[in-house]
Amino acid sequence: MKNSLLQKLSALALLVAVALPSTAQTTITVQDQVTVNGGTATLADGSGTVAYTNADNAVWYLGTFNLAQVSSIEVKGAAFVSDGSGNKSWLRIAAVAPGQLPDVNTTSLGNLSGTIRSAACEVARIVAETTPTTVASGKNPTNYAGANFTITTSGVTYNGGYDGTVTMDDANNVALSKNSGLYQLFVYGKANKGRLAIDQIIMHYANESASSATSTIGSSADTYVRLNNTSNFGTKTVMEIHTDLANATAPTDFVGLMSFTLPEAAVGKITSAKLRLVTNNCKGSTTMNIYPYGNAFAESTTYDAENSYITAARQSTPIIFNVAYGVRGKSLTADAFTDNTDVAAWTNIIDITSLVNAAASSSFQIMLDAGTAGTNKDEFFTKEAVDVTNTQNNVTYLAADLVPQLTITYSTGTSVDTYQLTMTDAQAATLTLPFDATLPAGLKAYTLAYTSGAAAATPTEVTGTLAANTPVLVNAAAGSYAFAAINGKACPEVATASTYGALNGVYADTQVAQGNYVLQNQNGDVAFFIVDANSGNIVAPAYTAYLTADTAAAAKIGTGLSNPTAISSIKAATQTDGAIYNLAGQRVDKSYKGIIIVNGKKYLNR
């Protein structure tokens, strides 16, 4: 597929919108769902998975949704390939009220397909023909490019993404106006002797606001170590795993070690992490343990060097998965067999989200362990895997389909489409928003410029619209002021502080470096005060800004406004009695850990 989709079933995190509820889109992968008469295949570049069928009764289960909240359904990378006779392939989405079907499994899908396919359950239908510009030989679904379609209450539309010919059919239909309540959702299709393949289905909700990214990462290091053996296995194309420590005369212990490095932007923000391991052979245990591992090993390491870390890892709670294999006891690449030529039958997709989130840094390690005693080994491909051919079946497996991969989905920030600013008697605050907004009545906003050595910053009033990512000084009487995104559209937040003039905006609580200036009220004097060694650690709250000036600036810089008497961006700013307060304004003692306020100044008490 040109647009690799169907990648990770991830109910993307619900990302906060201030004042208005906001629901993230849900991206669905059929690979992770129950399916009958439908197959899956990994894309040649390893970037995703395709769900496909050349049968007339494929059914995939997608999960449970409240359709009353769904504004549209996006089907991406869909290939409707005709057999040349004029019969078009079609895809339908069905919604079945819970209670009509038992717990869904492969058997029940087959037995209950009549209910799922009934006209009463149909939500939408796409009938089309996609004519690829080039079609490779064979039935591999990755040979066919796909198109994008959008389903709304008003109909089905072709939404681009394809450079071939897309022919829609009059039989397209939509019925998204289901009653409120939860429905089990299914996709089913008919290939009409051709080929039906889809990459991804995305559920969009009213008022949704999502800001996330998906990344696929290869292992940075992987190897296995063997008890009583000093050989280097770091260059092996497969790792061997088996354990028989109970054998007093000849104990055996083979464990696999893997290391991954996350993008810095993803650390601490993972919503989904799925590890792909491809089995080469399963002769031993049919289950495998994955433990967090506490050592940044070298691929040339030995069992003796890792012994204490292996022991410590086994004291934690493992993630257990069932080993996928096409034919037990036979190798994917070497032994002759006829019933499993698809690498999907040997592919393990393991959810390790909890393990990844527990990692303290961008780099983390895991350990694979057989768990149960046995003399027979299991094998999994490593990052050193190369293209291999099973000569008995004349099938070539590409290295990209064999190497380990970790696919993560992570939040890239809190994209809000409404921000509610509460002003007390403060009358002044700094503000930065990730969207274009109309300024509320009764509130004034100013950009600030600063000239070296000046006693005050120079304000320039912003009128009408406040542009996205523009930090400003706000002046207003006490009250509540709503900033709504123009056209209801939130803009992506920038990864680093936005800068306009002398102000630097922040979208998360940010410790301000020494030499910069933060708006504060010190004993009734409202100004930008310098952050220095005597200030302690001062934090600029999310959606505010701090001021930058040269080293010739004084200890404080005036706002340039004539009337502010206090500020709202530093909580409890008027408390000047020497007592210690937390951010909620509650009085605490010296043992309190976190951000504290003393005499109107913020500190980080560790």
PDB file of C-alpha atoms in Angstrom, residues 253-537:
ATOM      1  CA  ASP A 253      19.952 -20.752  30.199  1.00  0.00           C
ATOM      2  CA  PHE A 254      19.662 -18.777  26.932  1.00  0.00           C
ATOM      3  CA  VAL A 255      18.113 -15.301  27.300  1.00  0.00           C
ATOM      4  CA  GLY A 256      17.598 -12.583  24.694  1.00  0.00           C
ATOM      5  CA  LEU A 257      18.513  -8.939  25.267  1.00  0.00           C
ATOM      6  CA  MET A 258      17.125  -6.014  23.288  1.00  0.00           C
ATOM      7  CA  SER A 259      17.654  -2.259  23.503  1.00  0.00           C
ATOM      8  CA  PHE A 260      15.560   0.555  22.010  1.00  0.00           C
ATOM      9  CA  THR A 261      15.956   4.328  21.897  1.00  0.00           C
ATOM     10  CA  LEU A 262      12.817   6.470  21.882  1.00  0.00           C
ATOM     11  CA  PRO A 263      12.545   9.902  20.262  1.00  0.00           C
ATOM     12  CA  GLU A 264      13.133  12.468  23.001  1.00  0.00           C
ATOM     13  CA  ALA A 265       9.736  14.003  22.241  1.00  0.00           C
ATOM     14  CA  ALA A 266       8.046  10.693  23.134  1.00  0.00           C
ATOM     15  CA  VAL A 267       9.606  10.097  26.557  1.00  0.00           C
ATOM     16  CA  GLY A 268       6.894   9.985  29.204  1.00  0.00           C
ATOM     17  CA  LYS A 269       4.118  10.490  26.629  1.00  0.00           C
ATOM     18  CA  ILE A 270       3.601   6.970  25.229  1.00  0.00           C
ATOM     19  CA  THR A 271      -0.024   5.965  24.681  1.00  0.00           C
ATOM     20  CA  SER A 272       0.749   2.733  22.813  1.00  0.00           C
ATOM     21  CA  ALA A 273       3.887   0.653  22.345  1.00  0.00           C
ATOM     22  CA  LYS A 274       3.773  -2.584  20.366  1.00  0.00           C
ATOM     23  CA  LEU A 275       6.755  -4.805  19.763  1.00  0.00           C
ATOM     24  CA  ARG A 276       6.955  -6.886  16.592  1.00  0.00           C
ATOM     25  CA  LEU A 277       9.054 -10.045  16.820  1.00  0.00           C
ATOM     26  CA  VAL A 278       9.143 -12.625  14.036  1.00  0.00           C
ATOM     27  CA  THR A 279       9.596 -16.252  15.035  1.00  0.00           C
ATOM     28  CA  ASN A 280      12.031 -18.360  13.025  1.00  0.00           C
ATOM     29  CA  ASN A 281      11.391 -21.570  14.917  1.00  0.00           C
ATOM     30  CA  CYS A 282       9.286 -22.658  17.875  1.00  0.00           C
ATOM     31  CA  LYS A 283      10.435 -25.993  19.238  1.00  0.00           C
ATOM     32  CA  GLY A 284      10.358 -25.117  22.920  1.00  0.00           C
ATOM     33  CA  SER A 285       8.042 -23.082  25.119  1.00  0.00           C
ATOM     34  CA  THR A 286       4.912 -21.743  23.438  1.00  0.00           C
ATOM     35  CA  THR A 287       4.882 -18.752  25.792  1.00  0.00           C
ATOM     36  CA  MET A 288       7.584 -16.177  26.337  1.00  0.00           C
ATOM     37  CA  ASN A 289       8.319 -13.654  29.106  1.00  0.00           C
ATOM     38  CA  ILE A 290       9.430 -10.080  28.525  1.00  0.00           C
ATOM     39  CA  TYR A 291      11.083  -8.384  31.508  1.00  0.00           C
ATOM     40  CA  PRO A 292      12.387  -4.852  31.966  1.00  0.00           C
ATOM     41  CA  TYR A 293      16.168  -5.082  31.956  1.00  0.00           C
ATOM     42  CA  GLY A 294      18.417  -2.825  33.993  1.00  0.00           C
ATOM     43  CA  ASN A 295      21.666  -2.753  32.042  1.00  0.00           C
ATOM     44  CA  ALA A 296      22.687  -0.968  28.839  1.00  0.00           C
ATOM     45  CA  PHE A 297      24.494  -4.025  27.477  1.00  0.00           C
ATOM     46  CA  ALA A 298      26.966  -4.246  24.600  1.00  0.00           C
ATOM     47  CA  GLU A 299      26.180  -6.708  21.810  1.00  0.00           C
ATOM     48  CA  SER A 300      29.477  -8.441  22.583  1.00  0.00           C
ATOM     49  CA  THR A 301      28.421  -9.105  26.185  1.00  0.00           C
ATOM     50  CA  THR A 302      28.469 -12.506  27.885  1.00  0.00           C
ATOM     51  CA  TYR A 303      26.254 -14.296  30.373  1.00  0.00           C
ATOM     52  CA  ASP A 304      28.762 -13.801  33.191  1.00  0.00           C
ATOM     53  CA  ALA A 305      28.771 -10.030  32.607  1.00  0.00           C
ATOM     54  CA  GLU A 306      24.969  -9.923  32.688  1.00  0.00           C
ATOM     55  CA  ASN A 307      24.305 -12.544  35.386  1.00  0.00           C
ATOM     56  CA  SER A 308      23.309 -10.187  38.178  1.00  0.00           C
ATOM     57  CA  TYR A 309      21.045  -8.155  35.855  1.00  0.00           C
ATOM     58  CA  ILE A 310      19.384 -11.340  34.563  1.00  0.00           C
ATOM     59  CA  THR A 311      18.654 -12.419  38.128  1.00  0.00           C
ATOM     60  CA  ALA A 312      17.267  -8.980  39.020  1.00  0.00           C
ATOM     61  CA  ALA A 313      15.065  -8.887  35.904  1.00  0.00           C
ATOM     62  CA  ARG A 314      13.435 -12.185  36.852  1.00  0.00           C
ATOM     63  CA  GLN A 315      12.317 -10.661  40.142  1.00  0.00           C
ATOM     64  CA  SER A 316       9.936  -8.308  38.306  1.00  0.00           C
ATOM     65  CA  THR A 317       6.538  -9.089  36.774  1.00  0.00           C
ATOM     66  CA  PRO A 318       6.857 -10.125  33.118  1.00  0.00           C
ATOM     67  CA  ILE A 319       4.686  -9.426  30.096  1.00  0.00           C
ATOM     68  CA  ILE A 320       3.742 -12.872  28.768  1.00  0.00           C
ATOM     69  CA  PHE A 321       2.854 -13.566  25.137  1.00  0.00           C
ATOM     70  CA  ASN A 322       1.956 -16.657  23.136  1.00  0.00           C
ATOM     71  CA  VAL A 323       4.614 -17.424  20.550  1.00  0.00           C
ATOM     72  CA  ALA A 324       3.328 -17.204  16.963  1.00  0.00           C
ATOM     73  CA  TYR A 325       4.516 -19.921  14.577  1.00  0.00           C
ATOM     74  CA  GLY A 326       3.280 -21.263  11.273  1.00  0.00           C
ATOM     75  CA  VAL A 327       4.354 -24.861  11.834  1.00  0.00           C
ATOM     76  CA  ARG A 328       5.617 -25.942  15.246  1.00  0.00           C
ATOM     77  CA  GLY A 329       9.102 -27.371  15.205  1.00  0.00           C
ATOM     78  CA  LYS A 330       9.887 -26.170  11.686  1.00  0.00           C
ATOM     79  CA  SER A 331      11.858 -23.162  10.585  1.00  0.00           C
ATOM     80  CA  LEU A 332      10.273 -20.322   8.666  1.00  0.00           C
ATOM     81  CA  THR A 333      13.227 -20.141   6.323  1.00  0.00           C
ATOM     82  CA  ALA A 334      14.728 -23.618   6.099  1.00  0.00           C
ATOM     83  CA  ASP A 335      12.221 -26.445   6.390  1.00  0.00           C
ATOM     84  CA  ALA A 336       9.780 -27.498   3.702  1.00  0.00           C
ATOM     85  CA  PHE A 337       6.125 -26.890   4.422  1.00  0.00           C
ATOM     86  CA  THR A 338       3.148 -25.948   2.303  1.00  0.00           C
ATOM     87  CA  ASP A 339       0.525 -24.445   4.568  1.00  0.00           C
ATOM     88  CA  ASN A 340       2.189 -21.313   5.938  1.00  0.00           C
ATOM     89  CA  THR A 341       4.053 -19.124   3.467  1.00  0.00           C
ATOM     90  CA  ASP A 342       2.773 -15.844   4.915  1.00  0.00           C
ATOM     91  CA  VAL A 343       5.160 -14.246   7.408  1.00  0.00           C
ATOM     92  CA  ALA A 344       2.123 -13.009   9.351  1.00  0.00           C
ATOM     93  CA  ALA A 345       1.694 -16.527  10.750  1.00  0.00           C
ATOM     94  CA  TRP A 346       5.100 -16.169  12.408  1.00  0.00           C
ATOM     95  CA  THR A 347       4.712 -12.572  13.577  1.00  0.00           C
ATOM     96  CA  ASN A 348       4.270 -11.682  17.254  1.00  0.00           C
ATOM     97  CA  ILE A 349       2.712  -8.307  18.114  1.00  0.00           C
ATOM     98  CA  ILE A 350       3.190  -7.699  21.839  1.00  0.00           C
ATOM     99  CA  ASP A 351       1.786  -4.762  23.781  1.00  0.00           C
ATOM    100  CA  ILE A 352       4.597  -3.483  26.013  1.00  0.00           C
ATOM    101  CA  THR A 353       3.137  -0.030  26.689  1.00  0.00           C
ATOM    102  CA  SER A 354       3.395  -0.369  30.467  1.00  0.00           C
ATOM    103  CA  LEU A 355       7.013  -1.482  30.253  1.00  0.00           C
ATOM    104  CA  VAL A 356       8.021   1.389  27.956  1.00  0.00           C
ATOM    105  CA  ASN A 357       6.262   3.958  30.138  1.00  0.00           C
ATOM    106  CA  ALA A 358       8.194   2.673  33.138  1.00  0.00           C
ATOM    107  CA  ALA A 359      11.501   3.476  31.419  1.00  0.00           C
ATOM    108  CA  ALA A 360      13.335   6.335  33.102  1.00  0.00           C
ATOM    109  CA  SER A 361      14.952   7.675  29.926  1.00  0.00           C
ATOM    110  CA  SER A 362      14.766   7.518  26.145  1.00  0.00           C
ATOM    111  CA  SER A 363      16.942   4.395  26.088  1.00  0.00           C
ATOM    112  CA  PHE A 364      15.622   1.208  27.652  1.00  0.00           C
ATOM    113  CA  GLN A 365      16.303  -2.515  27.576  1.00  0.00           C
ATOM    114  CA  ILE A 366      14.201  -5.673  27.748  1.00  0.00           C
ATOM    115  CA  MET A 367      14.971  -9.344  28.355  1.00  0.00           C
ATOM    116  CA  LEU A 368      13.277 -12.338  26.689  1.00  0.00           C
ATOM    117  CA  ASP A 369      13.028 -15.490  28.759  1.00  0.00           C
ATOM    118  CA  ALA A 370      11.365 -18.843  28.038  1.00  0.00           C
ATOM    119  CA  GLY A 371       9.850 -19.013  31.489  1.00  0.00           C
ATOM    120  CA  THR A 372       9.321 -22.777  31.557  1.00  0.00           C
ATOM    121  CA  ALA A 373      12.033 -25.413  31.678  1.00  0.00           C
ATOM    122  CA  GLY A 374      12.831 -27.280  28.494  1.00  0.00           C
ATOM    123  CA  THR A 375      15.742 -28.406  26.377  1.00  0.00           C
ATOM    124  CA  ASN A 376      14.208 -27.262  23.067  1.00  0.00           C
ATOM    125  CA  LYS A 377      14.812 -23.731  21.868  1.00  0.00           C
ATOM    126  CA  ASP A 378      12.750 -20.939  20.337  1.00  0.00           C
ATOM    127  CA  GLU A 379      14.282 -18.523  17.834  1.00  0.00           C
ATOM    128  CA  PHE A 380      13.439 -14.923  16.960  1.00  0.00           C
ATOM    129  CA  PHE A 381      14.979 -12.776  14.241  1.00  0.00           C
ATOM    130  CA  THR A 382      17.352  -9.963  15.250  1.00  0.00           C
ATOM    131  CA  LYS A 383      18.219  -6.644  13.602  1.00  0.00           C
ATOM    132  CA  GLU A 384      20.937  -8.506  11.685  1.00  0.00           C
ATOM    133  CA  ALA A 385      18.314 -10.478   9.723  1.00  0.00           C
ATOM    134  CA  VAL A 386      18.775 -10.523   5.938  1.00  0.00           C
ATOM    135  CA  ASP A 387      16.522 -11.452   3.022  1.00  0.00           C
ATOM    136  CA  VAL A 388      16.035 -15.222   3.014  1.00  0.00           C
ATOM    137  CA  THR A 389      14.366 -17.607   0.589  1.00  0.00           C
ATOM    138  CA  ASN A 390      12.479 -20.792   1.335  1.00  0.00           C
ATOM    139  CA  THR A 391      13.461 -22.735  -1.759  1.00  0.00           C
ATOM    140  CA  GLN A 392      10.836 -25.424  -1.198  1.00  0.00           C
ATOM    141  CA  ASN A 393       8.052 -22.867  -1.596  1.00  0.00           C
ATOM    142  CA  ASN A 394       9.913 -20.317  -3.714  1.00  0.00           C
ATOM    143  CA  VAL A 395       9.057 -17.561  -1.194  1.00  0.00           C
ATOM    144  CA  THR A 396      11.458 -14.766  -0.285  1.00  0.00           C
ATOM    145  CA  TYR A 397      11.118 -13.098   3.086  1.00  0.00           C
ATOM    146  CA  LEU A 398      12.487  -9.558   3.135  1.00  0.00           C
ATOM    147  CA  ALA A 399      14.689  -8.481   6.029  1.00  0.00           C
ATOM    148  CA  ALA A 400      12.371  -5.514   6.657  1.00  0.00           C
ATOM    149  CA  ASP A 401       9.594  -7.999   7.434  1.00  0.00           C
ATOM    150  CA  LEU A 402      11.767  -9.969   9.863  1.00  0.00           C
ATOM    151  CA  VAL A 403      13.720  -7.499  11.995  1.00  0.00           C
ATOM    152  CA  PRO A 404      12.343  -6.448  15.416  1.00  0.00           C
ATOM    153  CA  GLN A 405      10.366  -3.229  15.462  1.00  0.00           C
ATOM    154  CA  LEU A 406       8.745  -1.147  18.170  1.00  0.00           C
ATOM    155  CA  THR A 407       5.822   0.993  17.034  1.00  0.00           C
ATOM    156  CA  ILE A 408       4.851   3.755  19.432  1.00  0.00           C
ATOM    157  CA  THR A 409       2.080   6.316  19.529  1.00  0.00           C
ATOM    158  CA  TYR A 410       2.726   9.288  21.770  1.00  0.00           C
ATOM    159  CA  SER A 411       1.193  12.615  22.660  1.00  0.00           C
ATOM    160  CA  THR A 412       2.905  15.602  21.076  1.00  0.00           C
ATOM    161  CA  GLY A 413       1.210  18.101  23.335  1.00  0.00           C
ATOM    162  CA  THR A 414      -2.195  19.155  24.531  1.00  0.00           C
ATOM    163  CA  SER A 415      -3.883  20.710  21.524  1.00  0.00           C
ATOM    164  CA  VAL A 416      -6.676  22.802  22.937  1.00  0.00           C
ATOM    165  CA  ASP A 417      -9.388  24.550  20.977  1.00  0.00           C
ATOM    166  CA  THR A 418     -10.635  26.729  23.823  1.00  0.00           C
ATOM    167  CA  TYR A 419      -8.749  28.376  26.664  1.00  0.00           C
ATOM    168  CA  GLN A 420     -10.487  29.911  29.657  1.00  0.00           C
ATOM    169  CA  LEU A 421      -8.463  32.685  31.292  1.00  0.00           C
ATOM    170  CA  THR A 422      -9.574  33.724  34.768  1.00  0.00           C
ATOM    171  CA  MET A 423      -8.443  37.166  35.875  1.00  0.00           C
ATOM    172  CA  THR A 424      -8.877  38.175  39.502  1.00  0.00           C
ATOM    173  CA  ASP A 425      -8.052  41.668  40.727  1.00  0.00           C
ATOM    174  CA  ALA A 426      -4.708  40.856  39.133  1.00  0.00           C
ATOM    175  CA  GLN A 427      -5.344  42.788  35.898  1.00  0.00           C
ATOM    176  CA  ALA A 428      -2.152  41.506  34.239  1.00  0.00           C
ATOM    177  CA  ALA A 429      -0.854  38.177  32.990  1.00  0.00           C
ATOM    178  CA  THR A 430       1.204  36.646  30.212  1.00  0.00           C
ATOM    179  CA  LEU A 431      -0.478  34.345  27.686  1.00  0.00           C
ATOM    180  CA  THR A 432       0.450  32.118  24.732  1.00  0.00           C
ATOM    181  CA  LEU A 433      -2.121  30.086  22.771  1.00  0.00           C
ATOM    182  CA  PRO A 434      -1.672  27.367  20.113  1.00  0.00           C
ATOM    183  CA  PHE A 435      -4.443  28.702  17.868  1.00  0.00           C
ATOM    184  CA  ASP A 436      -5.732  31.886  16.276  1.00  0.00           C
ATOM    185  CA  ALA A 437      -8.327  33.452  18.584  1.00  0.00           C
ATOM    186  CA  THR A 438     -10.555  36.532  18.654  1.00  0.00           C
ATOM    187  CA  LEU A 439      -9.736  38.708  21.645  1.00  0.00           C
ATOM    188  CA  PRO A 440     -12.590  38.763  24.195  1.00  0.00           C
ATOM    189  CA  ALA A 441     -14.338  42.043  24.879  1.00  0.00           C
ATOM    190  CA  GLY A 442     -12.875  44.045  27.755  1.00  0.00           C
ATOM    191  CA  LEU A 443      -9.424  42.485  27.459  1.00  0.00           C
ATOM    192  CA  LYS A 444      -6.337  44.008  25.909  1.00  0.00           C
ATOM    193  CA  ALA A 445      -3.262  42.121  24.695  1.00  0.00           C
ATOM    194  CA  TYR A 446       0.199  43.497  23.955  1.00  0.00           C
ATOM    195  CA  THR A 447       3.354  42.205  22.361  1.00  0.00           C
ATOM    196  CA  LEU A 448       6.491  43.472  24.088  1.00  0.00           C
ATOM    197  CA  ALA A 449       9.709  44.834  22.689  1.00  0.00           C
ATOM    198  CA  TYR A 450      12.746  45.595  24.793  1.00  0.00           C
ATOM    199  CA  THR A 451      15.593  48.035  24.181  1.00  0.00           C
ATOM    200  CA  SER A 452      18.892  47.331  25.889  1.00  0.00           C
ATOM    201  CA  GLY A 453      19.193  49.121  29.216  1.00  0.00           C
ATOM    202  CA  ALA A 454      15.590  50.398  29.277  1.00  0.00           C
ATOM    203  CA  ALA A 455      13.647  50.474  32.533  1.00  0.00           C
ATOM    204  CA  ALA A 456      10.506  49.075  30.905  1.00  0.00           C
ATOM    205  CA  ALA A 457       9.408  47.036  27.933  1.00  0.00           C
ATOM    206  CA  THR A 458       7.533  48.720  25.094  1.00  0.00           C
ATOM    207  CA  PRO A 459       4.009  47.330  24.529  1.00  0.00           C
ATOM    208  CA  THR A 460       2.288  47.239  21.153  1.00  0.00           C
ATOM    209  CA  GLU A 461      -1.430  46.497  21.320  1.00  0.00           C
ATOM    210  CA  VAL A 462      -2.821  43.515  19.407  1.00  0.00           C
ATOM    211  CA  THR A 463      -6.294  44.212  18.040  1.00  0.00           C
ATOM    212  CA  GLY A 464      -8.990  41.870  16.781  1.00  0.00           C
ATOM    213  CA  THR A 465      -7.216  38.517  16.486  1.00  0.00           C
ATOM    214  CA  LEU A 466      -4.447  37.007  18.571  1.00  0.00           C
ATOM    215  CA  ALA A 467      -2.327  34.880  16.234  1.00  0.00           C
ATOM    216  CA  ALA A 468      -1.340  31.348  17.220  1.00  0.00           C
ATOM    217  CA  ASN A 469       1.943  30.969  19.115  1.00  0.00           C
ATOM    218  CA  THR A 470       2.193  34.699  19.872  1.00  0.00           C
ATOM    219  CA  PRO A 471       3.151  35.378  23.500  1.00  0.00           C
ATOM    220  CA  VAL A 472       1.527  38.525  24.868  1.00  0.00           C
ATOM    221  CA  LEU A 473       1.011  40.551  28.019  1.00  0.00           C
ATOM    222  CA  VAL A 474      -2.705  40.654  28.899  1.00  0.00           C
ATOM    223  CA  ASN A 475      -4.452  43.455  30.789  1.00  0.00           C
ATOM    224  CA  ALA A 476      -8.051  43.067  31.969  1.00  0.00           C
ATOM    225  CA  ALA A 477     -10.350  43.553  34.948  1.00  0.00           C
ATOM    226  CA  ALA A 478     -11.294  40.641  37.144  1.00  0.00           C
ATOM    227  CA  GLY A 479     -13.465  38.080  35.358  1.00  0.00           C
ATOM    228  CA  SER A 480     -13.461  35.060  33.090  1.00  0.00           C
ATOM    229  CA  TYR A 481     -12.355  35.406  29.458  1.00  0.00           C
ATOM    230  CA  ALA A 482     -12.815  32.653  26.852  1.00  0.00           C
ATOM    231  CA  PHE A 483     -10.409  32.381  23.913  1.00  0.00           C
ATOM    232  CA  ALA A 484     -11.976  30.120  21.274  1.00  0.00           C
ATOM    233  CA  ALA A 485     -10.066  28.882  18.254  1.00  0.00           C
ATOM    234  CA  ILE A 486     -11.176  30.648  15.076  1.00  0.00           C
ATOM    235  CA  ASN A 487     -13.206  28.192  12.951  1.00  0.00           C
ATOM    236  CA  GLY A 488     -12.882  25.736  15.834  1.00  0.00           C
ATOM    237  CA  LYS A 489      -9.455  24.672  14.610  1.00  0.00           C
ATOM    238  CA  ALA A 490      -6.546  24.202  16.976  1.00  0.00           C
ATOM    239  CA  CYS A 491      -3.030  24.616  15.632  1.00  0.00           C
ATOM    240  CA  PRO A 492      -0.228  22.194  16.476  1.00  0.00           C
ATOM    241  CA  GLU A 493       1.826  23.352  19.395  1.00  0.00           C
ATOM    242  CA  VAL A 494       5.456  24.145  18.692  1.00  0.00           C
ATOM    243  CA  ALA A 495       7.987  21.888  20.350  1.00  0.00           C
ATOM    244  CA  THR A 496      10.041  24.791  21.735  1.00  0.00           C
ATOM    245  CA  ALA A 497       9.036  28.130  23.172  1.00  0.00           C
ATOM    246  CA  SER A 498       7.567  30.523  20.642  1.00  0.00           C
ATOM    247  CA  THR A 499       9.191  33.961  20.607  1.00  0.00           C
ATOM    248  CA  TYR A 500       7.783  37.323  19.597  1.00  0.00           C
ATOM    249  CA  GLY A 501       9.711  40.422  20.522  1.00  0.00           C
ATOM    250  CA  ALA A 502      11.034  39.955  24.022  1.00  0.00           C
ATOM    251  CA  LEU A 503       8.517  37.316  25.159  1.00  0.00           C
ATOM    252  CA  ASN A 504       8.995  33.544  25.037  1.00  0.00           C
ATOM    253  CA  GLY A 505       5.815  31.461  25.224  1.00  0.00           C
ATOM    254  CA  VAL A 506       5.536  28.038  26.906  1.00  0.00           C
ATOM    255  CA  TYR A 507       2.902  25.296  26.606  1.00  0.00           C
ATOM    256  CA  ALA A 508       3.970  23.313  29.663  1.00  0.00           C
ATOM    257  CA  ASP A 509       5.249  24.275  33.094  1.00  0.00           C
ATOM    258  CA  THR A 510       8.799  25.369  32.295  1.00  0.00           C
ATOM    259  CA  GLN A 511      11.664  26.161  34.634  1.00  0.00           C
ATOM    260  CA  VAL A 512      13.029  29.552  33.580  1.00  0.00           C
ATOM    261  CA  ALA A 513      16.794  29.772  33.189  1.00  0.00           C
ATOM    262  CA  GLN A 514      18.758  32.358  35.132  1.00  0.00           C
ATOM    263  CA  GLY A 515      19.151  35.645  33.320  1.00  0.00           C
ATOM    264  CA  ASN A 516      15.555  35.699  32.053  1.00  0.00           C
ATOM    265  CA  TYR A 517      12.650  37.676  33.553  1.00  0.00           C
ATOM    266  CA  VAL A 518       9.327  36.444  34.940  1.00  0.00           C
ATOM    267  CA  LEU A 519       6.251  38.588  35.595  1.00  0.00           C
ATOM    268  CA  GLN A 520       5.814  38.787  39.368  1.00  0.00           C
ATOM    269  CA  ASN A 521       4.266  40.852  42.106  1.00  0.00           C
ATOM    270  CA  GLN A 522       6.840  41.637  44.761  1.00  0.00           C
ATOM    271  CA  ASN A 523       5.245  43.625  47.577  1.00  0.00           C
ATOM    272  CA  GLY A 524       2.852  45.332  45.175  1.00  0.00           C
ATOM    273  CA  ASP A 525       5.502  46.052  42.552  1.00  0.00           C
ATOM    274  CA  VAL A 526       4.323  44.358  39.332  1.00  0.00           C
ATOM    275  CA  ALA A 527       7.161  43.878  36.865  1.00  0.00           C
ATOM    276  CA  PHE A 528       9.354  41.334  35.116  1.00  0.00           C
ATOM    277  CA  PHE A 529      11.922  40.349  37.752  1.00  0.00           C
ATOM    278  CA  ILE A 530      15.196  38.665  36.896  1.00  0.00           C
ATOM    279  CA  VAL A 531      15.739  34.995  37.683  1.00  0.00           C
ATOM    280  CA  ASP A 532      19.123  34.673  39.382  1.00  0.00           C
ATOM    281  CA  ALA A 533      20.913  32.548  41.958  1.00  0.00           C
ATOM    282  CA  ASN A 534      18.919  34.228  44.750  1.00  0.00           C
ATOM    283  CA  SER A 535      15.547  33.581  43.126  1.00  0.00           C
ATOM    284  CA  GLY A 536      15.455  29.832  43.527  1.00  0.00           C
ATOM    285  CA  ASN A 537      13.844  27.769  40.801  1.00  0.00           C
TER     286      ASN A 537
END
